[in-house]
């Protein structure tokens, strides 16, 4: 079983739709959960960061973590064409020999989202 | 503030050639990383560094080498390029202890080995 599973899509929605993006994971050591957005031919950029189970909201974006089910979600409300990008989930576990002072990120494969005007 | 700068943006190599991908950051981050991204395969960690003079292997280090002589620079060396190294390479950096800020990525180097 892979550490992080993410449906690659592609996902195509009309403007204004609610988008749900999801990842599952198998490593119960993961403590921090992130969502990155990657526009075409660009590097990933951090969108949301959460720690522990629950919801976190930032404007039109809501990140949700369910540690008991090992399942995280990103919801986008009132989606816009400018939201068209690849969304990668990422989770952290300790770097080997780092003493736990930093956390290696394990990424999902990314979901390609297109929001049509 | 430039963030993470990668050069070159594009490169075509012939099999067996060597090259160095450059990465520089101006945020005084101690931690730096090299990832490769293949279509449908996500980001794979090649090497990382926790400070000047300290490097370690990631998931897919074979065929690559790194050095970290300064805090700012973290070059990735490809020796004897192979078609399997055709990929997009991303350099990233982070604060040592503040995971909430995540990683700052460069814009990538698109490498083709023919």
PDB file of C-alpha atoms in Angstrom:
ATOM      1  CA  UNK A   1       0.000   0.000   0.000  1.00  0.00           C
ATOM      2  CA  UNK A   2       1.368   3.394  -0.985  1.00  0.00           C
ATOM      3  CA  UNK A   3       1.877   5.908   1.790  1.00  0.00           C
ATOM      4  CA  UNK A   4      -0.297   8.552   0.139  1.00  0.00           C
ATOM      5  CA  UNK A   5      -3.015   7.925  -2.432  1.00  0.00           C
ATOM      6  CA  UNK A   6      -4.566  10.702  -4.483  1.00  0.00           C
ATOM      7  CA  UNK A   7      -6.894  10.366  -7.452  1.00  0.00           C
ATOM      8  CA  UNK A   8      -5.100  12.061 -10.358  1.00  0.00           C
ATOM      9  CA  UNK A   9      -8.335  13.039 -12.090  1.00  0.00           C
ATOM     10  CA  UNK A  10      -8.580  14.974 -14.300  1.00  0.00           C
ATOM     11  CA  UNK A  11     -11.489  16.790 -12.728  1.00  0.00           C
ATOM     12  CA  UNK A  12     -13.486  19.301 -14.784  1.00  0.00           C
ATOM     13  CA  UNK A  13     -16.179  21.502 -13.206  1.00  0.00           C
ATOM     14  CA  UNK A  14     -18.195  24.591 -14.208  1.00  0.00           C
ATOM     15  CA  UNK A  15     -17.389  27.944 -12.671  1.00  0.00           C
ATOM     16  CA  UNK A  16     -19.094  28.391  -9.315  1.00  0.00           C
ATOM     17  CA  UNK A  17     -19.125  24.683  -8.459  1.00  0.00           C
ATOM     18  CA  UNK A  18     -17.959  23.248  -5.150  1.00  0.00           C
ATOM     19  CA  UNK A  19     -14.864  21.130  -5.638  1.00  0.00           C
ATOM     20  CA  UNK A  20     -13.797  18.286  -3.365  1.00  0.00           C
ATOM     21  CA  UNK A  21     -10.263  16.916  -3.550  1.00  0.00           C
ATOM     22  CA  UNK A  22      -9.153  13.990  -1.400  1.00  0.00           C
ATOM     23  CA  UNK A  23      -6.180  11.962  -0.236  1.00  0.00           C
ATOM     24  CA  UNK A  24      -5.852   8.858   1.871  1.00  0.00           C
ATOM     25  CA  UNK A  25      -2.738   7.754   3.696  1.00  0.00           C
ATOM     26  CA  UNK A  26      -1.459   4.696   5.487  1.00  0.00           C
ATOM     27  CA  UNK A  27       1.287   6.059   7.769  1.00  0.00           C
ATOM     28  CA  UNK A  28      -0.211   6.848  11.171  1.00  0.00           C
ATOM     29  CA  UNK A  29       2.961   8.827  12.030  1.00  0.00           C
ATOM     30  CA  UNK A  30       1.911  11.691   9.768  1.00  0.00           C
ATOM     31  CA  UNK A  31       1.096  14.730  11.880  1.00  0.00           C
ATOM     32  CA  UNK A  32       0.988  17.716   9.538  1.00  0.00           C
ATOM     33  CA  UNK A  33      -1.090  17.941   6.407  1.00  0.00           C
ATOM     34  CA  UNK A  34      -0.764  20.373   3.558  1.00  0.00           C
ATOM     35  CA  UNK A  35      -2.253  21.215   0.229  1.00  0.00           C
ATOM     36  CA  UNK A  36      -0.113  22.648  -2.543  1.00  0.00           C
ATOM     37  CA  UNK A  37      -1.341  24.245  -5.743  1.00  0.00           C
ATOM     38  CA  UNK A  38       0.749  23.921  -8.879  1.00  0.00           C
ATOM     39  CA  UNK A  39       0.023  25.920 -11.987  1.00  0.00           C
ATOM     40  CA  UNK A  40       1.212  24.582 -15.309  1.00  0.00           C
ATOM     41  CA  UNK A  41       4.993  24.819 -15.709  1.00  0.00           C
ATOM     42  CA  UNK A  42       5.396  26.337 -12.241  1.00  0.00           C
ATOM     43  CA  UNK A  43       6.617  25.048  -8.891  1.00  0.00           C
ATOM     44  CA  UNK A  44       4.122  23.995  -6.199  1.00  0.00           C
ATOM     45  CA  UNK A  45       3.021  26.693  -3.748  1.00  0.00           C
ATOM     46  CA  UNK A  46       1.598  26.115  -0.283  1.00  0.00           C
ATOM     47  CA  UNK A  47      -2.148  26.660  -0.155  1.00  0.00           C
ATOM     48  CA  UNK A  48      -3.275  25.294   3.204  1.00  0.00           C
ATOM     49  CA  UNK A  49      -1.666  23.743   6.252  1.00  0.00           C
ATOM     50  CA  UNK A  50      -3.408  21.835   9.032  1.00  0.00           C
ATOM     51  CA  UNK A  51      -2.398  19.957  12.127  1.00  0.00           C
ATOM     52  CA  UNK A  52      -4.577  17.302  13.789  1.00  0.00           C
ATOM     53  CA  UNK A  53      -8.122  16.368  12.897  1.00  0.00           C
ATOM     54  CA  UNK A  54     -10.746  18.967  12.113  1.00  0.00           C
ATOM     55  CA  UNK A  55     -11.439  21.747   9.656  1.00  0.00           C
ATOM     56  CA  UNK A  56      -9.513  24.855   8.702  1.00  0.00           C
ATOM     57  CA  UNK A  57     -10.996  27.563   6.538  1.00  0.00           C
ATOM     58  CA  UNK A  58      -9.235  30.234   4.473  1.00  0.00           C
ATOM     59  CA  UNK A  59     -11.508  32.236   2.206  1.00  0.00           C
ATOM     60  CA  UNK A  60     -13.041  29.890  -0.364  1.00  0.00           C
ATOM     61  CA  UNK A  61     -10.828  27.002   0.734  1.00  0.00           C
ATOM     62  CA  UNK A  62     -11.491  24.513   3.543  1.00  0.00           C
ATOM     63  CA  UNK A  63      -9.052  21.794   4.552  1.00  0.00           C
ATOM     64  CA  UNK A  64     -10.400  18.829   6.476  1.00  0.00           C
ATOM     65  CA  UNK A  65      -8.458  16.105   8.282  1.00  0.00           C
ATOM     66  CA  UNK A  66      -9.871  12.858   9.669  1.00  0.00           C
ATOM     67  CA  UNK A  67      -7.003  11.047  11.349  1.00  0.00           C
ATOM     68  CA  UNK A  68      -9.163   8.127  12.456  1.00  0.00           C
ATOM     69  CA  UNK A  69      -9.952   7.354   8.816  1.00  0.00           C
ATOM     70  CA  UNK A  70      -6.553   8.544   7.507  1.00  0.00           C
ATOM     71  CA  UNK A  71      -8.355  10.801   5.070  1.00  0.00           C
ATOM     72  CA  UNK A  72      -7.867  14.463   4.164  1.00  0.00           C
ATOM     73  CA  UNK A  73      -9.904  16.727   1.925  1.00  0.00           C
ATOM     74  CA  UNK A  74      -9.714  20.137   0.324  1.00  0.00           C
ATOM     75  CA  UNK A  75     -12.956  21.914  -0.568  1.00  0.00           C
ATOM     76  CA  UNK A  76     -13.091  24.863  -2.919  1.00  0.00           C
ATOM     77  CA  UNK A  77     -16.292  26.937  -2.850  1.00  0.00           C
ATOM     78  CA  UNK A  78     -17.424  29.137  -5.731  1.00  0.00           C
ATOM     79  CA  UNK A  79     -14.646  27.773  -7.921  1.00  0.00           C
ATOM     80  CA  UNK A  80     -13.066  30.151 -10.429  1.00  0.00           C
ATOM     81  CA  UNK A  81     -11.182  29.560 -13.695  1.00  0.00           C
ATOM     82  CA  UNK A  82      -8.096  30.847 -11.880  1.00  0.00           C
ATOM     83  CA  UNK A  83      -8.351  27.791  -9.595  1.00  0.00           C
ATOM     84  CA  UNK A  84      -7.456  25.578 -12.557  1.00  0.00           C
ATOM     85  CA  UNK A  85      -4.254  23.837 -11.490  1.00  0.00           C
ATOM     86  CA  UNK A  86      -2.891  20.606 -10.107  1.00  0.00           C
ATOM     87  CA  UNK A  87      -3.532  20.176  -6.377  1.00  0.00           C
ATOM     88  CA  UNK A  88      -1.097  18.056  -4.402  1.00  0.00           C
ATOM     89  CA  UNK A  89      -1.630  16.840  -0.884  1.00  0.00           C
ATOM     90  CA  UNK A  90       1.459  16.517   1.285  1.00  0.00           C
ATOM     91  CA  UNK A  91       2.082  15.038   4.711  1.00  0.00           C
ATOM     92  CA  UNK A  92       4.980  15.158   7.080  1.00  0.00           C
ATOM     93  CA  UNK A  93       6.953  12.511   8.904  1.00  0.00           C
ATOM     94  CA  UNK A  94      10.374  12.870  10.522  1.00  0.00           C
ATOM     95  CA  UNK A  95      13.464  12.987   8.350  1.00  0.00           C
ATOM     96  CA  UNK A  96      15.832  10.133   9.079  1.00  0.00           C
ATOM     97  CA  UNK A  97      18.675  11.206  11.376  1.00  0.00           C
ATOM     98  CA  UNK A  98      17.206  14.681  11.810  1.00  0.00           C
ATOM     99  CA  UNK A  99      16.249  14.166  15.421  1.00  0.00           C
ATOM    100  CA  UNK A 100      12.713  15.092  14.462  1.00  0.00           C
ATOM    101  CA  UNK A 101      13.605  18.744  14.065  1.00  0.00           C
ATOM    102  CA  UNK A 102      12.215  18.855  10.570  1.00  0.00           C
ATOM    103  CA  UNK A 103       9.763  16.841   8.611  1.00  0.00           C
ATOM    104  CA  UNK A 104      10.139  15.176   5.246  1.00  0.00           C
ATOM    105  CA  UNK A 105       7.108  15.844   3.076  1.00  0.00           C
ATOM    106  CA  UNK A 106       5.471  12.916   1.291  1.00  0.00           C
ATOM    107  CA  UNK A 107       3.394  14.065  -1.648  1.00  0.00           C
ATOM    108  CA  UNK A 108       0.364  12.639  -3.371  1.00  0.00           C
ATOM    109  CA  UNK A 109       0.510  12.389  -7.152  1.00  0.00           C
ATOM    110  CA  UNK A 110      -1.715  15.443  -7.590  1.00  0.00           C
ATOM    111  CA  UNK A 111      -5.201  16.013  -9.021  1.00  0.00           C
ATOM    112  CA  UNK A 112      -5.552  18.101 -12.176  1.00  0.00           C
ATOM    113  CA  UNK A 113      -8.508  20.472 -11.824  1.00  0.00           C
ATOM    114  CA  UNK A 114     -10.035  22.531 -14.619  1.00  0.00           C
ATOM    115  CA  UNK A 115     -12.729  25.117 -13.860  1.00  0.00           C
ATOM    116  CA  UNK A 116     -14.613  26.054 -17.001  1.00  0.00           C
ATOM    117  CA  UNK A 117     -16.037  29.581 -17.420  1.00  0.00           C
TER     118      UNK A 117
ATOM    119  CA  UNK B   1      13.004  38.858  -2.528  1.00  0.00           C
ATOM    120  CA  UNK B   2      13.657  36.209  -5.191  1.00  0.00           C
ATOM    121  CA  UNK B   3      12.870  33.109  -3.071  1.00  0.00           C
ATOM    122  CA  UNK B   4      14.259  29.964  -4.725  1.00  0.00           C
ATOM    123  CA  UNK B   5      15.954  30.430  -8.094  1.00  0.00           C
ATOM    124  CA  UNK B   6      16.688  27.520 -10.414  1.00  0.00           C
ATOM    125  CA  UNK B   7      18.784  27.553 -13.554  1.00  0.00           C
ATOM    126  CA  UNK B   8      18.568  26.590 -16.327  1.00  0.00           C
ATOM    127  CA  UNK B   9      14.818  26.414 -17.001  1.00  0.00           C
ATOM    128  CA  UNK B  10      15.218  23.954 -19.867  1.00  0.00           C
ATOM    129  CA  UNK B  11      17.983  21.652 -21.011  1.00  0.00           C
ATOM    130  CA  UNK B  12      18.433  18.843 -23.518  1.00  0.00           C
ATOM    131  CA  UNK B  13      21.264  16.410 -22.783  1.00  0.00           C
ATOM    132  CA  UNK B  14      22.640  13.549 -24.780  1.00  0.00           C
ATOM    133  CA  UNK B  15      23.013  10.146 -23.142  1.00  0.00           C
ATOM    134  CA  UNK B  16      26.259  10.019 -21.176  1.00  0.00           C
ATOM    135  CA  UNK B  17      26.655  13.780 -20.806  1.00  0.00           C
ATOM    136  CA  UNK B  18      26.869  15.461 -17.428  1.00  0.00           C
ATOM    137  CA  UNK B  19      25.417  18.692 -16.105  1.00  0.00           C
ATOM    138  CA  UNK B  20      24.758  20.638 -12.940  1.00  0.00           C
ATOM    139  CA  UNK B  21      21.361  22.038 -12.039  1.00  0.00           C
ATOM    140  CA  UNK B  22      21.741  25.186 -10.002  1.00  0.00           C
ATOM    141  CA  UNK B  23      19.590  26.186  -7.038  1.00  0.00           C
ATOM    142  CA  UNK B  24      19.928  29.286  -4.879  1.00  0.00           C
ATOM    143  CA  UNK B  25      17.727  30.706  -2.116  1.00  0.00           C
ATOM    144  CA  UNK B  26      17.883  34.077  -0.408  1.00  0.00           C
ATOM    145  CA  UNK B  27      15.636  33.361   2.588  1.00  0.00           C
ATOM    146  CA  UNK B  28      18.399  32.084   4.886  1.00  0.00           C
ATOM    147  CA  UNK B  29      16.744  28.653   5.024  1.00  0.00           C
ATOM    148  CA  UNK B  30      18.890  25.890   6.433  1.00  0.00           C
ATOM    149  CA  UNK B  31      16.940  23.059   4.815  1.00  0.00           C
ATOM    150  CA  UNK B  32      17.036  22.471   1.074  1.00  0.00           C
ATOM    151  CA  UNK B  33      15.686  19.679  -1.127  1.00  0.00           C
ATOM    152  CA  UNK B  34      15.808  18.345  -4.647  1.00  0.00           C
ATOM    153  CA  UNK B  35      12.727  16.648  -6.112  1.00  0.00           C
ATOM    154  CA  UNK B  36      11.938  15.204  -9.480  1.00  0.00           C
ATOM    155  CA  UNK B  37       8.424  15.199 -10.866  1.00  0.00           C
ATOM    156  CA  UNK B  38       7.389  12.731 -13.534  1.00  0.00           C
ATOM    157  CA  UNK B  39       3.928  12.778 -15.147  1.00  0.00           C
ATOM    158  CA  UNK B  40       1.416  10.980 -12.951  1.00  0.00           C
ATOM    159  CA  UNK B  41       4.099  10.049 -10.422  1.00  0.00           C
ATOM    160  CA  UNK B  42       4.134  12.953  -8.006  1.00  0.00           C
ATOM    161  CA  UNK B  43       7.224  14.427  -6.405  1.00  0.00           C
ATOM    162  CA  UNK B  44      10.101  12.140  -5.465  1.00  0.00           C
ATOM    163  CA  UNK B  45      12.845  13.304  -3.104  1.00  0.00           C
ATOM    164  CA  UNK B  46      16.349  12.915  -4.580  1.00  0.00           C
ATOM    165  CA  UNK B  47      18.598  14.516  -1.953  1.00  0.00           C
ATOM    166  CA  UNK B  48      18.214  16.936   0.901  1.00  0.00           C
ATOM    167  CA  UNK B  49      20.455  19.069   3.072  1.00  0.00           C
ATOM    168  CA  UNK B  50      19.971  20.289   6.634  1.00  0.00           C
ATOM    169  CA  UNK B  51      22.757  22.862   6.452  1.00  0.00           C
ATOM    170  CA  UNK B  52      26.036  23.780   4.810  1.00  0.00           C
ATOM    171  CA  UNK B  53      28.263  20.728   4.533  1.00  0.00           C
ATOM    172  CA  UNK B  54      25.479  18.258   5.409  1.00  0.00           C
ATOM    173  CA  UNK B  55      23.586  16.268   2.779  1.00  0.00           C
ATOM    174  CA  UNK B  56      21.683  13.012   2.712  1.00  0.00           C
ATOM    175  CA  UNK B  57      19.937  10.733   0.241  1.00  0.00           C
ATOM    176  CA  UNK B  58      16.233  10.763  -0.406  1.00  0.00           C
ATOM    177  CA  UNK B  59      14.093   8.152  -2.140  1.00  0.00           C
ATOM    178  CA  UNK B  60      15.707   8.192  -5.602  1.00  0.00           C
ATOM    179  CA  UNK B  61      19.387   9.277  -5.308  1.00  0.00           C
ATOM    180  CA  UNK B  62      20.965   6.951  -7.879  1.00  0.00           C
ATOM    181  CA  UNK B  63      22.611   8.813 -10.746  1.00  0.00           C
ATOM    182  CA  UNK B  64      22.755  12.115  -8.870  1.00  0.00           C
ATOM    183  CA  UNK B  65      25.106  13.925  -6.557  1.00  0.00           C
ATOM    184  CA  UNK B  66      24.863  17.076  -4.454  1.00  0.00           C
ATOM    185  CA  UNK B  67      27.026  19.418  -2.466  1.00  0.00           C
ATOM    186  CA  UNK B  68      26.225  22.226  -0.045  1.00  0.00           C
ATOM    187  CA  UNK B  69      29.165  24.537   0.515  1.00  0.00           C
ATOM    188  CA  UNK B  70      27.039  27.578   1.452  1.00  0.00           C
ATOM    189  CA  UNK B  71      23.619  28.129   3.021  1.00  0.00           C
ATOM    190  CA  UNK B  72      22.359  29.739  -0.177  1.00  0.00           C
ATOM    191  CA  UNK B  73      23.353  27.202  -2.847  1.00  0.00           C
ATOM    192  CA  UNK B  74      22.458  23.544  -3.378  1.00  0.00           C
ATOM    193  CA  UNK B  75      23.516  22.306  -6.829  1.00  0.00           C
ATOM    194  CA  UNK B  76      22.445  18.925  -8.200  1.00  0.00           C
ATOM    195  CA  UNK B  77      24.917  17.063 -10.391  1.00  0.00           C
ATOM    196  CA  UNK B  78      23.907  14.510 -13.020  1.00  0.00           C
ATOM    197  CA  UNK B  79      26.712  12.224 -14.134  1.00  0.00           C
ATOM    198  CA  UNK B  80      26.351  10.057 -17.236  1.00  0.00           C
ATOM    199  CA  UNK B  81      22.824  11.177 -18.083  1.00  0.00           C
ATOM    200  CA  UNK B  82      20.305   8.449 -18.952  1.00  0.00           C
ATOM    201  CA  UNK B  83      16.831   8.677 -20.567  1.00  0.00           C
ATOM    202  CA  UNK B  84      15.319   7.668 -17.214  1.00  0.00           C
ATOM    203  CA  UNK B  85      16.484  11.026 -15.866  1.00  0.00           C
ATOM    204  CA  UNK B  86      14.177  12.905 -18.203  1.00  0.00           C
ATOM    205  CA  UNK B  87      11.999  14.783 -15.756  1.00  0.00           C
ATOM    206  CA  UNK B  88      11.172  18.140 -14.217  1.00  0.00           C
ATOM    207  CA  UNK B  89      13.456  18.927 -11.301  1.00  0.00           C
ATOM    208  CA  UNK B  90      12.381  21.145  -8.435  1.00  0.00           C
ATOM    209  CA  UNK B  91      14.530  22.620  -5.730  1.00  0.00           C
ATOM    210  CA  UNK B  92      12.868  23.646  -2.459  1.00  0.00           C
ATOM    211  CA  UNK B  93      13.866  25.142   0.856  1.00  0.00           C
ATOM    212  CA  UNK B  94      12.312  25.472   4.303  1.00  0.00           C
ATOM    213  CA  UNK B  95      12.806  26.851   7.785  1.00  0.00           C
ATOM    214  CA  UNK B  96      14.403  24.345  10.087  1.00  0.00           C
ATOM    215  CA  UNK B  97      11.668  23.911  12.627  1.00  0.00           C
ATOM    216  CA  UNK B  98       8.529  25.631  11.391  1.00  0.00           C
ATOM    217  CA  UNK B  99       6.711  23.025   9.334  1.00  0.00           C
ATOM    218  CA  UNK B 100       3.673  25.259   9.025  1.00  0.00           C
ATOM    219  CA  UNK B 101       5.424  27.446   6.491  1.00  0.00           C
ATOM    220  CA  UNK B 102       5.918  24.439   4.250  1.00  0.00           C
ATOM    221  CA  UNK B 103       8.449  24.367   1.489  1.00  0.00           C
ATOM    222  CA  UNK B 104       9.206  27.161  -0.957  1.00  0.00           C
ATOM    223  CA  UNK B 105       9.764  25.722  -4.409  1.00  0.00           C
ATOM    224  CA  UNK B 106      11.652  27.046  -7.383  1.00  0.00           C
ATOM    225  CA  UNK B 107      10.033  27.163 -10.807  1.00  0.00           C
ATOM    226  CA  UNK B 108      11.779  23.996 -11.971  1.00  0.00           C
ATOM    227  CA  UNK B 109      14.249  22.762 -14.569  1.00  0.00           C
ATOM    228  CA  UNK B 110      12.794  20.736 -17.421  1.00  0.00           C
ATOM    229  CA  UNK B 111      15.401  18.188 -18.506  1.00  0.00           C
ATOM    230  CA  UNK B 112      15.245  15.899 -21.518  1.00  0.00           C
ATOM    231  CA  UNK B 113      17.871  13.187 -22.092  1.00  0.00           C
ATOM    232  CA  UNK B 114      18.032  11.894 -25.658  1.00  0.00           C
TER     233      UNK B 114
END
